[in-house]
mmCIF file of C-alpha atoms in Angstrom:
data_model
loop_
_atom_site.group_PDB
_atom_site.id
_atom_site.type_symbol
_atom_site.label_atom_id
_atom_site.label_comp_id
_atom_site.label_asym_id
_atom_site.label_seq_id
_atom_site.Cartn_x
_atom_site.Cartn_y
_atom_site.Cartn_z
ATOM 1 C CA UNK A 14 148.562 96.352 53.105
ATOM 2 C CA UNK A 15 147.895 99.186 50.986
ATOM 3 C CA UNK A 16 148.735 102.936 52.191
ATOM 4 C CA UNK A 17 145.317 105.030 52.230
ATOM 5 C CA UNK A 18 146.304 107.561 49.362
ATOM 6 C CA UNK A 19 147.217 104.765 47.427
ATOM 7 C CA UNK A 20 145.762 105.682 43.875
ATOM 8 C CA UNK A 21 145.711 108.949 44.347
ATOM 9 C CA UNK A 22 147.141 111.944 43.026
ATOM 10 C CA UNK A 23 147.709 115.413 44.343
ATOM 11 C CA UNK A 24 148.242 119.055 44.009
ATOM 12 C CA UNK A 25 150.060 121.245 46.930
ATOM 13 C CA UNK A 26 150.924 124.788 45.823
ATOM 14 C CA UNK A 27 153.275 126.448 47.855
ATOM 15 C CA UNK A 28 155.256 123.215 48.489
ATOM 16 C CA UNK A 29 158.668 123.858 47.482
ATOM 17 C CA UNK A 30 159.799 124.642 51.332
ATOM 18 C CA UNK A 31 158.406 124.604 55.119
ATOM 19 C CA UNK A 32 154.756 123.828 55.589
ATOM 20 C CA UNK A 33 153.793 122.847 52.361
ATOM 21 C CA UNK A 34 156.999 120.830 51.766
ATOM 22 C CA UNK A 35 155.889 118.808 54.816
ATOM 23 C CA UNK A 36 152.575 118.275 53.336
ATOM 24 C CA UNK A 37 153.751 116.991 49.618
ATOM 25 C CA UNK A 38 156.120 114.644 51.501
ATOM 26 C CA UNK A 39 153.626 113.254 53.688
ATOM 27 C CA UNK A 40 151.159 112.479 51.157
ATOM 28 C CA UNK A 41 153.476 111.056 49.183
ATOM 29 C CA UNK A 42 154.338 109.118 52.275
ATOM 30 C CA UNK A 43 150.835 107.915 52.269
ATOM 31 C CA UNK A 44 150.664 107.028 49.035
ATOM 32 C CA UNK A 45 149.804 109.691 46.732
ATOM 33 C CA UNK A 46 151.411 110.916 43.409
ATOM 34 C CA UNK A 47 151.546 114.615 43.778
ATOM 35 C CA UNK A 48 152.373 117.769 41.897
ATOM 36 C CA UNK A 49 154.595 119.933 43.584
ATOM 37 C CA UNK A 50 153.830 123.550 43.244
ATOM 38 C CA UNK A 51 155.895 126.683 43.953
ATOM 39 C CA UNK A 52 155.966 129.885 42.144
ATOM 40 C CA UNK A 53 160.414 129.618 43.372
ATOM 41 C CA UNK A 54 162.475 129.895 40.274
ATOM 42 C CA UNK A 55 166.235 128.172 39.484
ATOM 43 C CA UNK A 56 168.984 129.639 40.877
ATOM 44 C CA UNK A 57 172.523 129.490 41.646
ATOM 45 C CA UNK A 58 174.339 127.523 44.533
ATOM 46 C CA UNK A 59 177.052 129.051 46.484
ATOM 47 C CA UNK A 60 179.481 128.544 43.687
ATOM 48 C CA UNK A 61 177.684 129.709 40.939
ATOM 49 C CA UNK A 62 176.520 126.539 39.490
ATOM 50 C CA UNK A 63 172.556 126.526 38.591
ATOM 51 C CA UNK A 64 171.012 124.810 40.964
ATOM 52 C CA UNK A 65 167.102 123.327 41.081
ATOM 53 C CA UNK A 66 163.842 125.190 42.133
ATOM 54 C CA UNK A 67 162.497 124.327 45.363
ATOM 55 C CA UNK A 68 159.144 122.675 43.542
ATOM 56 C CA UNK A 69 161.694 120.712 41.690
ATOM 57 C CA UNK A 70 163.785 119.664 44.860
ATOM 58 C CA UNK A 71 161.280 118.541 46.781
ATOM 59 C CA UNK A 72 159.396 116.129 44.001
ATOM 60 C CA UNK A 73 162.881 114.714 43.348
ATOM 61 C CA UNK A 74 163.328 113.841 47.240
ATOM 62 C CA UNK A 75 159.743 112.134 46.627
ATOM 63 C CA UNK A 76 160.826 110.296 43.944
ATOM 64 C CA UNK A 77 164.053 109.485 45.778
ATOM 65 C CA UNK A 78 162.052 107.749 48.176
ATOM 66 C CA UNK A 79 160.200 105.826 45.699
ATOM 67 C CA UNK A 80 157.520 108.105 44.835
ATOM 68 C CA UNK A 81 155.807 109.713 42.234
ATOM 69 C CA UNK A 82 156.233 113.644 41.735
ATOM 70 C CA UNK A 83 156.587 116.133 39.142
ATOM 71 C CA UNK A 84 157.139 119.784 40.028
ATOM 72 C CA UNK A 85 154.905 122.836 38.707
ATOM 73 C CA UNK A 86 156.435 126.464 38.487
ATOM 74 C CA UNK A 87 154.218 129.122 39.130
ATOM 75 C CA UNK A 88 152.181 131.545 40.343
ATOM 76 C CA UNK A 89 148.605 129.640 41.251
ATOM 77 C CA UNK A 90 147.034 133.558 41.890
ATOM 78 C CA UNK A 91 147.424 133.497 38.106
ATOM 79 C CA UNK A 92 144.112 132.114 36.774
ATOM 80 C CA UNK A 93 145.501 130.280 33.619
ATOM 81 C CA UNK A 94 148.906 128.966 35.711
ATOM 82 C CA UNK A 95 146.158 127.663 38.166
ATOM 83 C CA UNK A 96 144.145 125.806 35.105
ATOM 84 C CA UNK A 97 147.838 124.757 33.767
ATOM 85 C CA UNK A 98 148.742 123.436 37.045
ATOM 86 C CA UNK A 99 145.102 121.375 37.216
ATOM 87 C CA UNK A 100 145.824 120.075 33.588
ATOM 88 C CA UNK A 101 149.458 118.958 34.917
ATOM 89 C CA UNK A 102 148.125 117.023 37.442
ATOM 90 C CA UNK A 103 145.582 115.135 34.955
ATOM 91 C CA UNK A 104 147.827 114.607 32.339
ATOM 92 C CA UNK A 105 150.745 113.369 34.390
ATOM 93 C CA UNK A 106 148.714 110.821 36.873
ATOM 94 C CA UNK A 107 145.140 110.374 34.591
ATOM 95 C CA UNK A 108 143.146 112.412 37.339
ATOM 96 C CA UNK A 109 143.155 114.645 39.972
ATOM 97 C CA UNK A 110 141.955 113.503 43.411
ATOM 98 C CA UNK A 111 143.296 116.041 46.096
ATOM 99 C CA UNK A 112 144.108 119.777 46.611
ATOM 100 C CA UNK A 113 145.989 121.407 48.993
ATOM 101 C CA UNK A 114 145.757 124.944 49.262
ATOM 102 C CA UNK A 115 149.061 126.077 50.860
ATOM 103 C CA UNK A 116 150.743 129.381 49.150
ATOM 104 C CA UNK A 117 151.042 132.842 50.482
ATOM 105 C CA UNK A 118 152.753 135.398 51.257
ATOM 106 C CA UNK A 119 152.728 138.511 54.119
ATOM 107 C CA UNK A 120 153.192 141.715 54.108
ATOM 108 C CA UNK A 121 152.239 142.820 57.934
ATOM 109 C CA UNK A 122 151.876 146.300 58.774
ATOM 110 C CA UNK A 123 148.814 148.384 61.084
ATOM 111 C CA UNK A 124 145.535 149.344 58.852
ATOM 112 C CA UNK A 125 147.016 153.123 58.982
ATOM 113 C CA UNK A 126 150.447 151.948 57.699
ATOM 114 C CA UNK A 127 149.138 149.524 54.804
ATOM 115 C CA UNK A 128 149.586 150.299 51.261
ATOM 116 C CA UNK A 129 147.287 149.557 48.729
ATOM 117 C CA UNK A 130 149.874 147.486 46.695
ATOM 118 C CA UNK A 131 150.548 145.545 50.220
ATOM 119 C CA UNK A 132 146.655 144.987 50.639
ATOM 120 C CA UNK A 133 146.258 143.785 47.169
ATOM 121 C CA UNK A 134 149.323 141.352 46.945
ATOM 122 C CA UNK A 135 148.189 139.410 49.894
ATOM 123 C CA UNK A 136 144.394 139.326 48.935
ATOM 124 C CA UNK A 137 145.933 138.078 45.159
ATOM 125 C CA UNK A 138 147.887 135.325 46.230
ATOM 126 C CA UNK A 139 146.364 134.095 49.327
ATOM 127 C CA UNK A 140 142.616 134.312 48.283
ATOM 128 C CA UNK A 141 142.312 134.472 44.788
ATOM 129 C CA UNK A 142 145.223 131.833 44.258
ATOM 130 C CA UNK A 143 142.543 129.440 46.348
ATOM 131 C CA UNK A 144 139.971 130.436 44.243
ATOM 132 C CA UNK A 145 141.529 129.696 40.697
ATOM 133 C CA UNK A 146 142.963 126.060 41.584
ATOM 134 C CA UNK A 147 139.777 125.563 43.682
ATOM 135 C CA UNK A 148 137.543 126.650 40.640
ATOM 136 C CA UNK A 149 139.672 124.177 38.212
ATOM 137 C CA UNK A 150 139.239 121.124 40.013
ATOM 138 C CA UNK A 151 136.000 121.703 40.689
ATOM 139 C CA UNK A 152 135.428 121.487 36.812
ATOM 140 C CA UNK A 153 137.377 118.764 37.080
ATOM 141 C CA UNK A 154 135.440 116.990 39.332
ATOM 142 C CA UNK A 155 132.189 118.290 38.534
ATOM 143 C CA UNK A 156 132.766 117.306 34.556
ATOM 144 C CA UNK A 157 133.724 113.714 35.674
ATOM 145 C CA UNK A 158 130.589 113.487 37.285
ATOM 146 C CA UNK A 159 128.240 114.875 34.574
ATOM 147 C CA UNK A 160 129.743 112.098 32.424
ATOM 148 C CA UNK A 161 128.345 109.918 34.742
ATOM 149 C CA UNK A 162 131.561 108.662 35.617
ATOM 150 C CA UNK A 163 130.746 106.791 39.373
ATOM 151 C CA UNK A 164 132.616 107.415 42.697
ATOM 152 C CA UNK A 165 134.238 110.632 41.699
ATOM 153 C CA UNK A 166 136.678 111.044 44.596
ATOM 154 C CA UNK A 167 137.659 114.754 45.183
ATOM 155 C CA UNK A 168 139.712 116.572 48.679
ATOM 156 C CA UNK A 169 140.320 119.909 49.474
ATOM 157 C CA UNK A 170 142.338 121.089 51.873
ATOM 158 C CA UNK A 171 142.724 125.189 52.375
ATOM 159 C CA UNK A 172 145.098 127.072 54.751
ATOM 160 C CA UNK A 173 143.468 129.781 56.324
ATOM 161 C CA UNK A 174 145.008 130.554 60.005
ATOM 162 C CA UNK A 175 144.520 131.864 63.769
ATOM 163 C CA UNK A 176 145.389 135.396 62.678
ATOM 164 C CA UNK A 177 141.400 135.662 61.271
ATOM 165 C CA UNK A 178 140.048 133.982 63.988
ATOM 166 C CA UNK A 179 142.250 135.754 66.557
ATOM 167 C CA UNK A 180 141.831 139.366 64.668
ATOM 168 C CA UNK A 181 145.478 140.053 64.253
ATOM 169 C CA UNK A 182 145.891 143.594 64.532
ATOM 170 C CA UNK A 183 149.331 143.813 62.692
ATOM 171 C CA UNK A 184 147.692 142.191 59.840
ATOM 172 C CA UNK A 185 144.535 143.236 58.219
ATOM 173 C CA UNK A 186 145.422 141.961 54.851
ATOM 174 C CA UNK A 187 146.233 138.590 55.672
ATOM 175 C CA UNK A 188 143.809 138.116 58.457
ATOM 176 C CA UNK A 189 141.338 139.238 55.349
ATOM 177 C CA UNK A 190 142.718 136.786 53.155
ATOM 178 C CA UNK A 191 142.627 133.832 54.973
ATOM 179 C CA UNK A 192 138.737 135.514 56.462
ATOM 180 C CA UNK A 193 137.499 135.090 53.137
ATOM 181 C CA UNK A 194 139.071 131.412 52.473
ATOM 182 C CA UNK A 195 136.739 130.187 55.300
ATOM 183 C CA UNK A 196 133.828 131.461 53.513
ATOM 184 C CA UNK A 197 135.093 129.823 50.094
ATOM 185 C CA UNK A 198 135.699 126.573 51.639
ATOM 186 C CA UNK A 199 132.430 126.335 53.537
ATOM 187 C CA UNK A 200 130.397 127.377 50.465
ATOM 188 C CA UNK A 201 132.685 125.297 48.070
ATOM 189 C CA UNK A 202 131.841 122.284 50.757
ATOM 190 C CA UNK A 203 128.203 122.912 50.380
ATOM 191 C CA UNK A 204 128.055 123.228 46.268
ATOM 192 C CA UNK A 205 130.671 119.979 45.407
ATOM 193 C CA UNK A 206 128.884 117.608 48.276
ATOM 194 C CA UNK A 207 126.687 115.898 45.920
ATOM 195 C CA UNK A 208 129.868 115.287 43.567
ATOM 196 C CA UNK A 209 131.787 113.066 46.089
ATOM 197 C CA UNK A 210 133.987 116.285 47.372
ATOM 198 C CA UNK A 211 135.021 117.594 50.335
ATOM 199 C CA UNK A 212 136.360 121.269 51.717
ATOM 200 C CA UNK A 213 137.642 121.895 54.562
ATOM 201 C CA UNK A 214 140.194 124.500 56.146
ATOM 202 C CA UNK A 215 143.194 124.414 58.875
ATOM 203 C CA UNK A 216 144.663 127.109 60.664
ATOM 204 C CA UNK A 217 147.832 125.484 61.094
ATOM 205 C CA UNK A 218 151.012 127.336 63.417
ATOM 206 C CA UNK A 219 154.372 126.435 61.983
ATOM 207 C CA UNK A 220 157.975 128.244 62.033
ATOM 208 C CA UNK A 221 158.535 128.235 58.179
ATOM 209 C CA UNK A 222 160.503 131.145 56.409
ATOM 210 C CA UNK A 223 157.332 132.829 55.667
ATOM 211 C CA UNK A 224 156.760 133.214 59.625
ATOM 212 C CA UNK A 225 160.241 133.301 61.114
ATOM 213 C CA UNK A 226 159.517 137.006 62.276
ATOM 214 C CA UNK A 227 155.841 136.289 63.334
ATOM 215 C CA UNK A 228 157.057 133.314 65.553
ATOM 216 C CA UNK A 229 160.615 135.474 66.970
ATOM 217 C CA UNK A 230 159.009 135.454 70.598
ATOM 218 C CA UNK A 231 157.780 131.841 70.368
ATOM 219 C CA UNK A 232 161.730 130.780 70.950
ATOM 220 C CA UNK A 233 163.442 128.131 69.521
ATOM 221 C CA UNK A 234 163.164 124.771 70.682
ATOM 222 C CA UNK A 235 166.340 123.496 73.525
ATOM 223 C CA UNK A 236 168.756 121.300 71.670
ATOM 224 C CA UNK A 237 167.053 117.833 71.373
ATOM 225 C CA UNK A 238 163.906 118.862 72.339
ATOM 226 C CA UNK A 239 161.390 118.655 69.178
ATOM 227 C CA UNK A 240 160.029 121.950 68.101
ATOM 228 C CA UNK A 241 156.003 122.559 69.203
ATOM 229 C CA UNK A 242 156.057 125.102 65.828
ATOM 230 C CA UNK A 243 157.259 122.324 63.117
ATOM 231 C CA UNK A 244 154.856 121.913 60.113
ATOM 232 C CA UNK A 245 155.480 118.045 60.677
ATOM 233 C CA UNK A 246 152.914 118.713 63.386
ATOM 234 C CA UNK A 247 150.560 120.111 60.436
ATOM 235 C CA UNK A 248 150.934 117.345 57.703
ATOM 236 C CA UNK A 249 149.448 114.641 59.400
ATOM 237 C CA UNK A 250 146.227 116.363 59.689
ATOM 238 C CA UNK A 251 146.477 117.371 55.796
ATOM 239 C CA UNK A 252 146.944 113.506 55.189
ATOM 240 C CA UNK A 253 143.984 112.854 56.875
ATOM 241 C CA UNK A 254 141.376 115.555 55.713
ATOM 242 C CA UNK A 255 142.521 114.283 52.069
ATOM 243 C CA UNK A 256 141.694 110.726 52.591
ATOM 244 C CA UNK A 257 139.200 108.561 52.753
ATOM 245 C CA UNK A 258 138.432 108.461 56.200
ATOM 246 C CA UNK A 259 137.814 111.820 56.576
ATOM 247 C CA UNK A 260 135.016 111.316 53.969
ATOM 248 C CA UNK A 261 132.468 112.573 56.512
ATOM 249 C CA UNK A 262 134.697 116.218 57.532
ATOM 250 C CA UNK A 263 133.151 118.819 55.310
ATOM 251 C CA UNK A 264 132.994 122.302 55.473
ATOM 252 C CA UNK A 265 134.602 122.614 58.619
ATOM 253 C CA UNK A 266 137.717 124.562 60.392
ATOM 254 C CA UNK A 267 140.441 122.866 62.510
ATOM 255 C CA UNK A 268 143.142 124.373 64.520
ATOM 256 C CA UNK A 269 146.528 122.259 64.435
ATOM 257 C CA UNK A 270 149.958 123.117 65.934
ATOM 258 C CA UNK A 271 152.320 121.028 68.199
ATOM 259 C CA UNK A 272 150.847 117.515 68.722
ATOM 260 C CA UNK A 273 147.062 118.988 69.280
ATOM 261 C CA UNK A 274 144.016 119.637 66.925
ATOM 262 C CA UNK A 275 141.281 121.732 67.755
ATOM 263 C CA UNK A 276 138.010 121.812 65.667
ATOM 264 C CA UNK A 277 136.628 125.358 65.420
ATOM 265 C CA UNK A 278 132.567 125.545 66.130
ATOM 266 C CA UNK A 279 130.528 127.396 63.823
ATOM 267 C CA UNK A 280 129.285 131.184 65.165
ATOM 268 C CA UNK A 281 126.232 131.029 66.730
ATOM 269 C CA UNK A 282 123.522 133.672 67.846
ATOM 270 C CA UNK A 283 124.366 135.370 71.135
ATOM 271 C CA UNK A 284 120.976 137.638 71.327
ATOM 272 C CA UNK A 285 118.595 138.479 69.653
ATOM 273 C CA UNK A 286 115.824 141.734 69.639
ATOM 274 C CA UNK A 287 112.877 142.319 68.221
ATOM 275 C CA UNK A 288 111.229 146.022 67.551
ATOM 276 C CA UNK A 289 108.025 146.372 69.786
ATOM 277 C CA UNK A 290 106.638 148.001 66.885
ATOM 278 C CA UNK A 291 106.471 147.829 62.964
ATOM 279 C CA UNK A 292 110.315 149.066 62.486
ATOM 280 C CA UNK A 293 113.280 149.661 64.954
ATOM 281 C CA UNK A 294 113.893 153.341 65.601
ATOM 282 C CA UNK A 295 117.445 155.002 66.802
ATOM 283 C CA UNK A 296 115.960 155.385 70.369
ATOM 284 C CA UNK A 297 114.655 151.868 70.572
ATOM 285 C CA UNK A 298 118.061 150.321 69.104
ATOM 286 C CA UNK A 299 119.695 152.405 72.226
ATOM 287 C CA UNK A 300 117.819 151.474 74.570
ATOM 288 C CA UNK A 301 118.104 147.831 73.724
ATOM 289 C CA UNK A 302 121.617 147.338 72.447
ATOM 290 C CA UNK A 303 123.613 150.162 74.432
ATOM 291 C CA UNK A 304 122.059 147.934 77.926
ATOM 292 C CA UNK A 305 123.666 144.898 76.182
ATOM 293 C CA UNK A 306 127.045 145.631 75.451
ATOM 294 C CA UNK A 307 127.659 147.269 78.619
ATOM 295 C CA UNK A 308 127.205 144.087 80.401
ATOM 296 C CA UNK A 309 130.012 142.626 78.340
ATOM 297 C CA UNK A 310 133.324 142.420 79.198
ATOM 298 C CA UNK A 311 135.150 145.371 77.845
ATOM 299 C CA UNK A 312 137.237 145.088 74.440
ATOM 300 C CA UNK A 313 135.540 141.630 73.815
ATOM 301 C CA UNK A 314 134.605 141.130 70.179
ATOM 302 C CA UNK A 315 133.740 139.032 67.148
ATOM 303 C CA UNK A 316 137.623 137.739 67.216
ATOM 304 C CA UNK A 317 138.271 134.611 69.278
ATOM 305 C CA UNK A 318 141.789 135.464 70.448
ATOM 306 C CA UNK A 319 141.779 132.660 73.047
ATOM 307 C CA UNK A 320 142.468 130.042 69.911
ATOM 308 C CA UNK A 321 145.972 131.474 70.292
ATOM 309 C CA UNK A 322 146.561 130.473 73.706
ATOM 310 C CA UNK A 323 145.616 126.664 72.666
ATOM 311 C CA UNK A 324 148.361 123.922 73.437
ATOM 312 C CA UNK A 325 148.774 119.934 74.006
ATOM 313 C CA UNK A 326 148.264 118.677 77.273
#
């Protein structure tokens, strides 16, 4: 019986430790030969011997297992690392057939507090490092296609996260980031359809180094008990979304975190007004929308922060 990424191959940026580990080692599980990404450098062990990069620890553990794996240093928010990284993946396994969109970084402080340096590191590497890797496959794709190449096979999967649906208010810059992911997958969804490819996002909750201090109330889990907050709760999902029986998901956002997914409905029209006559004035506007929003409950807004009281069971 054949595993369903069988045939496959792979690229997960960010993948050199906690969420995106998990997700490199359970494609790989499924079948897939993947490149792991991770902008992590080599280092030195406790006794001053080199030791490997994380990207290069984690493909050998895949290829320990009987995998295939290569490892890819560097920053994807670079736009010619991210068309070096693409080119990897071709060159190494022939094609590419799946992307997942997993690097980032925080820098959380209040809107009054943020720096512009802390605004535009996050927006770099958490947006525009989606965009560059999404806009190479997508020439990838979209140029095996055109060559009339049949049954071009293509998945993306792209991290955005509760803190933009939510409206985290420690964290304009990220909620920003991962905001404006949404909107690329959804419209990257709609223009790479008719090319046999599908986008979709996950706001996935996991206790990786990245979040240790966002998830310090959450507790740790009682010895023996399984922890609610480990990306192997995520993975799964990502295995899914990249395979073919998810060929019919596109273009849409789904919760995931301890042993439950949620799928995320589109926004939809909660009233609408029309001018009584040929263009709204102030006083008309006032008298129309002032009535409104009194009637709702106080502080409620665009932000859905009830996503973050979602749990199994």
């Amino acid at each position: 019986m054949s595993l369903p990424l069988e045939g496959l191959s792979a690229i997960v940026t960010g993948a050199g430790r906690g969420l995106g580990r998990a997700e490199a080692l359970e494609l790989a599980r499924l079948g897939a030969a993947v490149v792991v990404n991770d902008y992590g450098q080599p280092g030195r062990d406790g006794s001053g011997e080199a030791s490997a990069a994380p990207a290069e620890e984690v493909a050998a553990e895949i290829r320990a297992a009987g995998g295939r794996a290569v490892a890819h240093l560097g920053d994807v928010a670079d736009f010619e690392t991210a068309r070096g990284l693409v080119d990897l993946a071709v060159g190494e396994f022939g094609k590419l057939d799946i992307l997942v969109n997993n690097a980032g970084i925080l820098r959380d402080r209040m809107v009054f507090s943020m720096s512009e340096d802390e605004w535009d590191s996050v927006i770099r590497v958490h947006l525009k490092g989606h965009f560059n890797t999404t806009h190479f496959a997508a020439v990838h794709w979209r140029g095996r296609a055109k060559s009339g190449e049949s049954g071009v096979y293509g998945r993306i999967v792209n991290t955005s996260s509760e803190a933009f649906l939510a409206g985290s208010a420690g964290q304009p810059n990220y909620a920003a980031a991962k905001g404006g992911i949404v909107g690329l997958t959804t419209s990257t969804a709609l223009a790479l359809a008719k090319y046999g490819v599908t986008a979709n996002a996950i706001c996935p909750r996991a206790r990786t180094r990245m979040t240790e201090d966002v998830f310090a109330g959450f507790g740790e889990p009682a010895e023996g008990e399984p922890d609610a907050l480990a990306p192997e709760h995520v993975s799964p999902l990502v295995g899914y979304l990249a395979s073919p029986a998810a060929a019919a998901v596109n273009g849409q956002l789904l919760v995931v975190h301890g042993g439950m997914v949620a799928i995320v409905d589109r926004p939809k029209v909660a009233a609408k007004f029309d001018t009584a006559k040929d263009a709204f004035t102030y006083e008309e506007l006032d008298g129309l929308l002032s009535p409104h929003y009194a009637a709702r409950p106080a502080g409620e807004t665009f932000a859905a922060a009830e996503v973050l009281g979602l749990k199994r069971g």
